[in-house]
PDB file of C-alpha atoms in Angstrom:
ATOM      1  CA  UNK A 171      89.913  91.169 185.760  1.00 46.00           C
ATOM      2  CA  UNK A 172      91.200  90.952 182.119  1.00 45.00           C
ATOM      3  CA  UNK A 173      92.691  92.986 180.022  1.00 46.00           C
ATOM      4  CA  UNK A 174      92.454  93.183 176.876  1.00 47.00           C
ATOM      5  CA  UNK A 175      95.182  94.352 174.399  1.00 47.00           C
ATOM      6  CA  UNK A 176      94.925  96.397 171.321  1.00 48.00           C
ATOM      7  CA  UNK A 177      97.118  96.441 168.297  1.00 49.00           C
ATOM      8  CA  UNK A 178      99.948  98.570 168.906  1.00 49.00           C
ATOM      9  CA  UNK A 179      99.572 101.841 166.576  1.00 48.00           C
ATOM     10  CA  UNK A 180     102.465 102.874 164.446  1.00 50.00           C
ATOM     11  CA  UNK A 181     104.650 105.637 163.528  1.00 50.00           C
ATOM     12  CA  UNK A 182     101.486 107.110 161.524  1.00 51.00           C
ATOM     13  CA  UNK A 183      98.691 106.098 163.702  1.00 49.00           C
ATOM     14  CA  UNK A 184      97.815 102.675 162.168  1.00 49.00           C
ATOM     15  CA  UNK A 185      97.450  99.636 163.673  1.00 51.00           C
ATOM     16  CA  UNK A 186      99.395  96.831 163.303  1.00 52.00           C
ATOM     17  CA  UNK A 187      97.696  94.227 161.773  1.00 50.00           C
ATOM     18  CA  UNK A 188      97.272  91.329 164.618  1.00 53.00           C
ATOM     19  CA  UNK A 189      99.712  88.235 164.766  1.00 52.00           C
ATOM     20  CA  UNK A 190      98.257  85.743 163.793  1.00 49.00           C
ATOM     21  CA  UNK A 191      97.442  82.628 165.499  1.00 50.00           C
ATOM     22  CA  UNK A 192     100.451  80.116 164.353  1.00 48.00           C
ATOM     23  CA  UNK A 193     102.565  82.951 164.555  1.00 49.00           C
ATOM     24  CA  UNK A 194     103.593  83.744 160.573  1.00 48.00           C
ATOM     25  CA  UNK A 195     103.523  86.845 159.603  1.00 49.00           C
ATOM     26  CA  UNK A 196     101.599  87.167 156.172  1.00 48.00           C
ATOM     27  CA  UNK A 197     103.288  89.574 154.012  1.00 45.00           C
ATOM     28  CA  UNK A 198     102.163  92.057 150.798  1.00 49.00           C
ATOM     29  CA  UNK A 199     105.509  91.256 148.866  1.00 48.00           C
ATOM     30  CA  UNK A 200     104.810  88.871 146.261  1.00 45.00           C
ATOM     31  CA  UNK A 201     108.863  88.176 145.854  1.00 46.00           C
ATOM     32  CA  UNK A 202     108.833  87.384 149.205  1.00 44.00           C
ATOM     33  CA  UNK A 203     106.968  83.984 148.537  1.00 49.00           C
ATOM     34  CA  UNK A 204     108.602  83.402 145.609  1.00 46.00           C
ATOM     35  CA  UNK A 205     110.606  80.563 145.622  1.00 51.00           C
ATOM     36  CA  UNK A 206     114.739  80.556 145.629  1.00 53.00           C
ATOM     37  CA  UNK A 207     114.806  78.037 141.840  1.00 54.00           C
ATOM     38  CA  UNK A 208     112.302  80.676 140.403  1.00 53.00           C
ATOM     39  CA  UNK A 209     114.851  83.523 141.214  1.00 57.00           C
ATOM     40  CA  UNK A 210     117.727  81.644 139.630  1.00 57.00           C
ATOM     41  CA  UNK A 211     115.537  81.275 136.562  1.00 57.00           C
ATOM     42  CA  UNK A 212     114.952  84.681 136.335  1.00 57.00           C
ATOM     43  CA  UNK A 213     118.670  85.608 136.281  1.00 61.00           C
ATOM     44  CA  UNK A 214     119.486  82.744 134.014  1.00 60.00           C
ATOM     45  CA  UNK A 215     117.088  84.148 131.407  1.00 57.00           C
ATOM     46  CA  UNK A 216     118.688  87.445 131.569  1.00 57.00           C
ATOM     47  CA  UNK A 217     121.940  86.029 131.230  1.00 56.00           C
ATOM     48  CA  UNK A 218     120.870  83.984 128.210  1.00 59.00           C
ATOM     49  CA  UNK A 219     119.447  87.329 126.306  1.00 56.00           C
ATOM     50  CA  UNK A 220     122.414  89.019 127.493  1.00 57.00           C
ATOM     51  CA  UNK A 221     124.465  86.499 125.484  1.00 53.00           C
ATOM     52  CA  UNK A 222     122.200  86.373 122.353  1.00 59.00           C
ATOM     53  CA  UNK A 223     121.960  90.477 122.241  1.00 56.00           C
ATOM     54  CA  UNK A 224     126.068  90.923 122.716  1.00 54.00           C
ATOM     55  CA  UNK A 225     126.762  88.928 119.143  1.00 56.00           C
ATOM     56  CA  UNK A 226     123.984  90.765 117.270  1.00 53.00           C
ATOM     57  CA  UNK A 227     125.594  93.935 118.051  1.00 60.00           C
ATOM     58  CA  UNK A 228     128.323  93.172 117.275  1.00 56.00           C
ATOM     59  CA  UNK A 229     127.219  91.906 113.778  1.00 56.00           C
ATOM     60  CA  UNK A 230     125.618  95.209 113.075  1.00 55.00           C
ATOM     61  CA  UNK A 231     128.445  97.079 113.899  1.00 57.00           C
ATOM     62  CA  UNK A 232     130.413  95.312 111.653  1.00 49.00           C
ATOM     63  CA  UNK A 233     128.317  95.780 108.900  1.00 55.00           C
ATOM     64  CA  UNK A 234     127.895  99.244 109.298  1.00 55.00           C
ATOM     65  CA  UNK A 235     131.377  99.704 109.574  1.00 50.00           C
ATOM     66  CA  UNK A 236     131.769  97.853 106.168  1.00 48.00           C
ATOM     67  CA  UNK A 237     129.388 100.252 104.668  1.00 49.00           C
ATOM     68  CA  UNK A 238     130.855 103.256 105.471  1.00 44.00           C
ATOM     69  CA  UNK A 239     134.414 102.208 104.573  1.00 42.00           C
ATOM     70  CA  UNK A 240     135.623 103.353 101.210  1.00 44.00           C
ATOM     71  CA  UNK A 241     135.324 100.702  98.441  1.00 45.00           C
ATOM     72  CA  UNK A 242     138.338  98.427  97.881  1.00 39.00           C
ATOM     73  CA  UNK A 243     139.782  99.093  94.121  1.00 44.00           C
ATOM     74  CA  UNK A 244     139.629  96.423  92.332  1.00 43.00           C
ATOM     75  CA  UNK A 245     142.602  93.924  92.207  1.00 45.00           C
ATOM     76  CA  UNK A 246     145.216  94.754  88.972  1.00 46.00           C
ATOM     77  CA  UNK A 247     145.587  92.302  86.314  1.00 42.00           C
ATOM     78  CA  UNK A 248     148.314  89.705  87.087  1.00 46.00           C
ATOM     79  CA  UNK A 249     151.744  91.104  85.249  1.00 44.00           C
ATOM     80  CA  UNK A 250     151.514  87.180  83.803  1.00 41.00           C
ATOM     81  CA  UNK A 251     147.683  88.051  81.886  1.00 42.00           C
ATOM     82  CA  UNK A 252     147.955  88.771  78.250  1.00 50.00           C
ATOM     83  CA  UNK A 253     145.696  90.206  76.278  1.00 57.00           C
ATOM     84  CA  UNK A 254     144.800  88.946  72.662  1.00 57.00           C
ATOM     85  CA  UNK A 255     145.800  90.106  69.840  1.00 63.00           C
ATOM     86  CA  UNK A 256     143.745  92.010  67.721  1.00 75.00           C
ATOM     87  CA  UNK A 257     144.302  90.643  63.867  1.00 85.00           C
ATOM     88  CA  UNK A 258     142.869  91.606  60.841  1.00 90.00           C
ATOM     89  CA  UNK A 259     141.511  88.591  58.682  1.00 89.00           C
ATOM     90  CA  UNK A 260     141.594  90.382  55.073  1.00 95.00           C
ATOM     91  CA  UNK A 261     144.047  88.558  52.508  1.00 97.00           C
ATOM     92  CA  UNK A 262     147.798  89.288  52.841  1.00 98.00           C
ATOM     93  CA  UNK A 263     149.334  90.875  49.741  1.00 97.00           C
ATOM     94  CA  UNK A 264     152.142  88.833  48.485  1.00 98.00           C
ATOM     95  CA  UNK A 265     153.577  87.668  45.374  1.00 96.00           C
ATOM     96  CA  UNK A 266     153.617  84.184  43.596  1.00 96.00           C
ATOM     97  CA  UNK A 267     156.737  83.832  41.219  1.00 95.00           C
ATOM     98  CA  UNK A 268     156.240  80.871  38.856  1.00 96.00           C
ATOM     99  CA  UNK A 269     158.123  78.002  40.177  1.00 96.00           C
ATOM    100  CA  UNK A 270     160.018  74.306  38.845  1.00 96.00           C
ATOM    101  CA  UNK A 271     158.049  71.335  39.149  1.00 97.00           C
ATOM    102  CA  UNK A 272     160.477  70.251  41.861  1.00 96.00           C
ATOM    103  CA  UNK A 273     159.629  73.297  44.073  1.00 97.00           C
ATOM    104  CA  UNK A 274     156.354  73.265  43.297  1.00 97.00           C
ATOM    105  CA  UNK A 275     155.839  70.054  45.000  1.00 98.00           C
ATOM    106  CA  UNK A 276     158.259  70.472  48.178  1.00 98.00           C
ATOM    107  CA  UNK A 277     156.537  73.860  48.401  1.00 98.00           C
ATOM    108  CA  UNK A 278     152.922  72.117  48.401  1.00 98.00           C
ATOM    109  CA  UNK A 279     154.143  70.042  51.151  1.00 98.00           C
ATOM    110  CA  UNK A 280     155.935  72.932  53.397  1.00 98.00           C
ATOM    111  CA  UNK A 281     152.617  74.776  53.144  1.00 98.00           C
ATOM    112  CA  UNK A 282     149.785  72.266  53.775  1.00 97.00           C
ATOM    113  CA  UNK A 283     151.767  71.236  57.164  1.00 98.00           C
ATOM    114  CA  UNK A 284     152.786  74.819  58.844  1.00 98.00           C
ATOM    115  CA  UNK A 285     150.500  75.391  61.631  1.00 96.00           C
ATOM    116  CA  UNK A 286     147.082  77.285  61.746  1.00 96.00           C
ATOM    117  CA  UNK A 287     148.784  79.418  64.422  1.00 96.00           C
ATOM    118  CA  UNK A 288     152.420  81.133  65.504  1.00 96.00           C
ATOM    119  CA  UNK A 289     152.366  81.537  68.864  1.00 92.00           C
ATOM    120  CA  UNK A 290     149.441  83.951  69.390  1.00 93.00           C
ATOM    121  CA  UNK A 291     149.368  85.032  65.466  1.00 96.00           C
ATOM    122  CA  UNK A 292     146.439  83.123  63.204  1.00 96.00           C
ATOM    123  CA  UNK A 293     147.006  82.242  59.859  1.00 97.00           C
ATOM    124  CA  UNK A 294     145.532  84.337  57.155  1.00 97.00           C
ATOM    125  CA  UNK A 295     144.594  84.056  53.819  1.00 98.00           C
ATOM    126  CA  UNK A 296     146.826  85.305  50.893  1.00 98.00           C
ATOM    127  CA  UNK A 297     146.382  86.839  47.813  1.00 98.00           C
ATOM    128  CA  UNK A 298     147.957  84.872  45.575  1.00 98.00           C
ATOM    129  CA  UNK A 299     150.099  81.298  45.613  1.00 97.00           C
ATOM    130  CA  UNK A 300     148.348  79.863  48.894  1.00 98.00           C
ATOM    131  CA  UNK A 301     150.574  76.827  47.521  1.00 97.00           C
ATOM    132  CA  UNK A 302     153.389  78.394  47.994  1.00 98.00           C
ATOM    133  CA  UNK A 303     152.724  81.016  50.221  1.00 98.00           C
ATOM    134  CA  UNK A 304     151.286  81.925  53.848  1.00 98.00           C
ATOM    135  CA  UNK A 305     150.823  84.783  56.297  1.00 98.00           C
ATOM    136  CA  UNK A 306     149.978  84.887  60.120  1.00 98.00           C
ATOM    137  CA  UNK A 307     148.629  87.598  62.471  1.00 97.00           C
ATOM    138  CA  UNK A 308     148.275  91.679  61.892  1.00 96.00           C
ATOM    139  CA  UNK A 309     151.016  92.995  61.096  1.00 96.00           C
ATOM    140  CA  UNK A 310     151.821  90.028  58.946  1.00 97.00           C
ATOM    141  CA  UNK A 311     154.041  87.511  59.655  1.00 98.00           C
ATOM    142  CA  UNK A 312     154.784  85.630  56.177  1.00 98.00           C
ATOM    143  CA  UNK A 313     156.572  82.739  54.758  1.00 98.00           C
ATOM    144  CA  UNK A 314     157.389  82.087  51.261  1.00 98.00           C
ATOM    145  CA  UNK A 315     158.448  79.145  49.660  1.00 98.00           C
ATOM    146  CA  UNK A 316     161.133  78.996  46.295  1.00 96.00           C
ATOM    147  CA  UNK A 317     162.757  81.685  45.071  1.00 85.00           C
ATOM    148  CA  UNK A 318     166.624  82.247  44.684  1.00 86.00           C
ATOM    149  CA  UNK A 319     168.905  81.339  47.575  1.00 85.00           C
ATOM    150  CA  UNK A 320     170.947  84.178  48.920  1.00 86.00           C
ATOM    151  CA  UNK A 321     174.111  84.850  48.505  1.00 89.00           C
ATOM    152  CA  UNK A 322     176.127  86.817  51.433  1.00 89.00           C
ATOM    153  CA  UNK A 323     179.890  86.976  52.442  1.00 89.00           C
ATOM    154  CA  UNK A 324     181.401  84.687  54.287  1.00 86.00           C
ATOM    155  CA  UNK A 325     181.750  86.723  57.444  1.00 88.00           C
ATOM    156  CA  UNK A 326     177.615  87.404  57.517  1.00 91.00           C
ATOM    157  CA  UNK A 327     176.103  85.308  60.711  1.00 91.00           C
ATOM    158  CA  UNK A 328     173.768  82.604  60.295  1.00 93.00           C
ATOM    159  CA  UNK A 329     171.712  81.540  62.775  1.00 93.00           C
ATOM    160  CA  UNK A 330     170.381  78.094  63.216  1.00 94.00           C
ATOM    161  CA  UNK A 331     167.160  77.276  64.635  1.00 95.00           C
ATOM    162  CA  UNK A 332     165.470  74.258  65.430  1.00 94.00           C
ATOM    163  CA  UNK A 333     168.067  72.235  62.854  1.00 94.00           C
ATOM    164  CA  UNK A 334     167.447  75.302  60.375  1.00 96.00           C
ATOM    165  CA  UNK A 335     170.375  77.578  59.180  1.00 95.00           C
ATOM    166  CA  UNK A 336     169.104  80.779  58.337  1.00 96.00           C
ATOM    167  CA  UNK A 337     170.688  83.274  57.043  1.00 95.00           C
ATOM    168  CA  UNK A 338     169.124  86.892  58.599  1.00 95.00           C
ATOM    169  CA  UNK A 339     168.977  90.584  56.985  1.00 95.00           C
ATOM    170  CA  UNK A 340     167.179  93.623  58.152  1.00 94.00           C
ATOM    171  CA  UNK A 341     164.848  95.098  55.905  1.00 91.00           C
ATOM    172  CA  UNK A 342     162.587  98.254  56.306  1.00 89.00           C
ATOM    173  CA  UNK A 343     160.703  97.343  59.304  1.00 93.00           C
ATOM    174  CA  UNK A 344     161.147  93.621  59.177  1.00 97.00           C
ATOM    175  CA  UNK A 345     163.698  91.167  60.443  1.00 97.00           C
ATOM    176  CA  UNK A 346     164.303  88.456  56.817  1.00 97.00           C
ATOM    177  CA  UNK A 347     164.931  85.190  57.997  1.00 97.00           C
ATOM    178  CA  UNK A 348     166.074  83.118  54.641  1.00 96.00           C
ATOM    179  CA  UNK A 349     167.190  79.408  54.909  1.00 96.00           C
ATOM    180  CA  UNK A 350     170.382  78.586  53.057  1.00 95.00           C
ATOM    181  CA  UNK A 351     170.510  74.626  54.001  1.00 94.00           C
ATOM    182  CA  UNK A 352     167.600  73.441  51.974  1.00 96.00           C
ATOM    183  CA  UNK A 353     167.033  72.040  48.713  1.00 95.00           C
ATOM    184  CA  UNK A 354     164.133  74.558  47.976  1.00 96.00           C
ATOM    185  CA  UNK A 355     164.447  78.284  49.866  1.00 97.00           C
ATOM    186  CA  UNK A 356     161.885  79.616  52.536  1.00 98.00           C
ATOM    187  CA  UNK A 357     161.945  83.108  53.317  1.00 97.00           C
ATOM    188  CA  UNK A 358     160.017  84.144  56.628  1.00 98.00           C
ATOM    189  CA  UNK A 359     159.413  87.625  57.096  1.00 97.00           C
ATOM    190  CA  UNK A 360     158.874  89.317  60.622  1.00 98.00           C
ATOM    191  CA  UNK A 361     157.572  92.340  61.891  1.00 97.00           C
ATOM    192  CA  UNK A 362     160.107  94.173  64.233  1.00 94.00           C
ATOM    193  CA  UNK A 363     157.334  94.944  66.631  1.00 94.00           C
ATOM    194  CA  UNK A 364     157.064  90.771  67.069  1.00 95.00           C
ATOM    195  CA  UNK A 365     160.844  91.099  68.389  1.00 88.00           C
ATOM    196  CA  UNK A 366     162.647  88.399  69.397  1.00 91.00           C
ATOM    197  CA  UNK A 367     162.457  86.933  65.693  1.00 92.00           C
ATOM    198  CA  UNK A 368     164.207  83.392  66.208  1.00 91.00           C
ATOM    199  CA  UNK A 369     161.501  82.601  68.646  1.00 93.00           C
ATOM    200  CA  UNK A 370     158.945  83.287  65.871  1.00 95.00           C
ATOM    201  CA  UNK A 371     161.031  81.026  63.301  1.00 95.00           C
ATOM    202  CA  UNK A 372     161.314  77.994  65.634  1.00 95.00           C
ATOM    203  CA  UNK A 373     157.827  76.201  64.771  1.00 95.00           C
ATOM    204  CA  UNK A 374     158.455  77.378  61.364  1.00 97.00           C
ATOM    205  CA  UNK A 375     161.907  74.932  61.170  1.00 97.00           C
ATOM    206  CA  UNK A 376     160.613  72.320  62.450  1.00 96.00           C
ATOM    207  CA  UNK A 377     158.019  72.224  59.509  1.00 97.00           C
ATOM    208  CA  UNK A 378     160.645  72.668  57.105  1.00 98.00           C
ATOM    209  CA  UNK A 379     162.513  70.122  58.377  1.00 97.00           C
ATOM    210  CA  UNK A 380     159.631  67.301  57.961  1.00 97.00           C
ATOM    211  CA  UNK A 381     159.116  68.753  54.269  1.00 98.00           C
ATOM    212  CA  UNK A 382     162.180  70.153  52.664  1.00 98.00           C
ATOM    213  CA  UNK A 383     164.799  68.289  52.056  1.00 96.00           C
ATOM    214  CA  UNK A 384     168.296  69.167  52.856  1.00 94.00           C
ATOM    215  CA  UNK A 385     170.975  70.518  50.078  1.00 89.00           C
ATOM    216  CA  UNK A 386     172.671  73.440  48.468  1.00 77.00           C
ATOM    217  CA  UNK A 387     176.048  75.176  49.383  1.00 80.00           C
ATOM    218  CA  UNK A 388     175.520  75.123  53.255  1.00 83.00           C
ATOM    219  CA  UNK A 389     178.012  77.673  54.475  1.00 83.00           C
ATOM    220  CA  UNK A 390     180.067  76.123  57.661  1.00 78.00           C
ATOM    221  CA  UNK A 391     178.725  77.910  60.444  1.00 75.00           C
ATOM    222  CA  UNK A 392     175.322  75.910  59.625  1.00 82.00           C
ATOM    223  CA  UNK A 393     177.510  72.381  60.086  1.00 66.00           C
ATOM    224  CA  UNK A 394     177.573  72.769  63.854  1.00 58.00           C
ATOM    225  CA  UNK A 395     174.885  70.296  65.513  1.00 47.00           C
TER     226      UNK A 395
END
């Protein structure tokens, strides 16, 4: 006689579903048939967005940190920046005494070769004697050729500059620089606010050098090379 079997019930009362015939199980899992390479795929691809996203949010953290930090003041000048002076380019009042042939024409020369500039100070116009005369930066700076060569004790300091002697006095607001080596006198006048006044008398010598000859009583102190 035969038997024959039924599909054992489960748990809930359903039946098993039959074996089949070459013995494999079918199953409803999809993952279970996926293959082992796909899987690694999978988790290589989140890896890879893992890596990309970690950067970017970084980034954007960064940025909003920089936006909410206070603004950085602005760097200060460098202690070695100088601003320009700011010179008036009306005529400088000065007088023109009549002067000797002679001076006339050492003056001409001393004039027509002093520079356009002193240091930072432009050269002005005057108002009278530009051949003889000339004035630089606000307040002015002037020089003045001919005239009468001081006299001064012995004891007074000179001061030579640049192969200059001058011989200095300090009037009103102005250091008077006054050569006492030369054939024909220059007198360069110089603010006190300028300070420092040999350094503003160098460039000045070594035009009077190249254009006024040497002479008069030079006192010794000027003898010394």
């Amino acid at each position: 006689m035969t038997t024959s079997s039924s599909p054992a019930l489960d748990d809930d009362g359903k039946r098993d579903a039959p074996e089949p015939a070459d013995g494999n199980r079918e199953t409803d899992d999809p993952a279970a048939d996926a293959p082992a390479g796909r899987d690694r795929t999978i988790r290589g691809a989140a890896l890879l967005a893992t890596l990309i996203a970690l950067p970017v949010t970084l980034l954007v953290a960064v940025l909003a940190f920089t936006k909410l930090s206070p603004d950085t003041p602005a760097a200060a000048p460098s202690p070695s920046a100088t601003t320009p002076r700011v010179q008036s380019t009306a005529p400088v009042e000065m007088a023109a005494p009549a002067l000797a042939a002679r001076p006339a024409t050492v003056c001409r020369a001393l004039v027509s070769q002093l520079p356009e500039s002193i240091r930072d100070l432009a050269q002005r116009p005057v108002t009278a004697g530009p051949e003889q005369n000339a004035a630089y930066g606000d307040p002015a700076l002037t020089v003045a050729c001919g005239g009468t060569e001081p006299t001064f004790p012995p004891t007074d300091e000179v001061w030579r500059v640049n192969s200059v002697c001058w011989h200095p006095t300090e009037q009103g607001d102005a250091t008077v620089l006054t050569t006492v080596d030369r054939e024909t006198p220059v007198t360069v006048r110089i603010p006190r606010s300028y300070e420092q006044a040999l350094q503003w008398a160098a460039p000045i010598s070594s035009t009077i050098v190249a254009t006024v000859p040497s002479g008069g009583d030079v006192p010794s102190g000027c003898n010394k090379s």
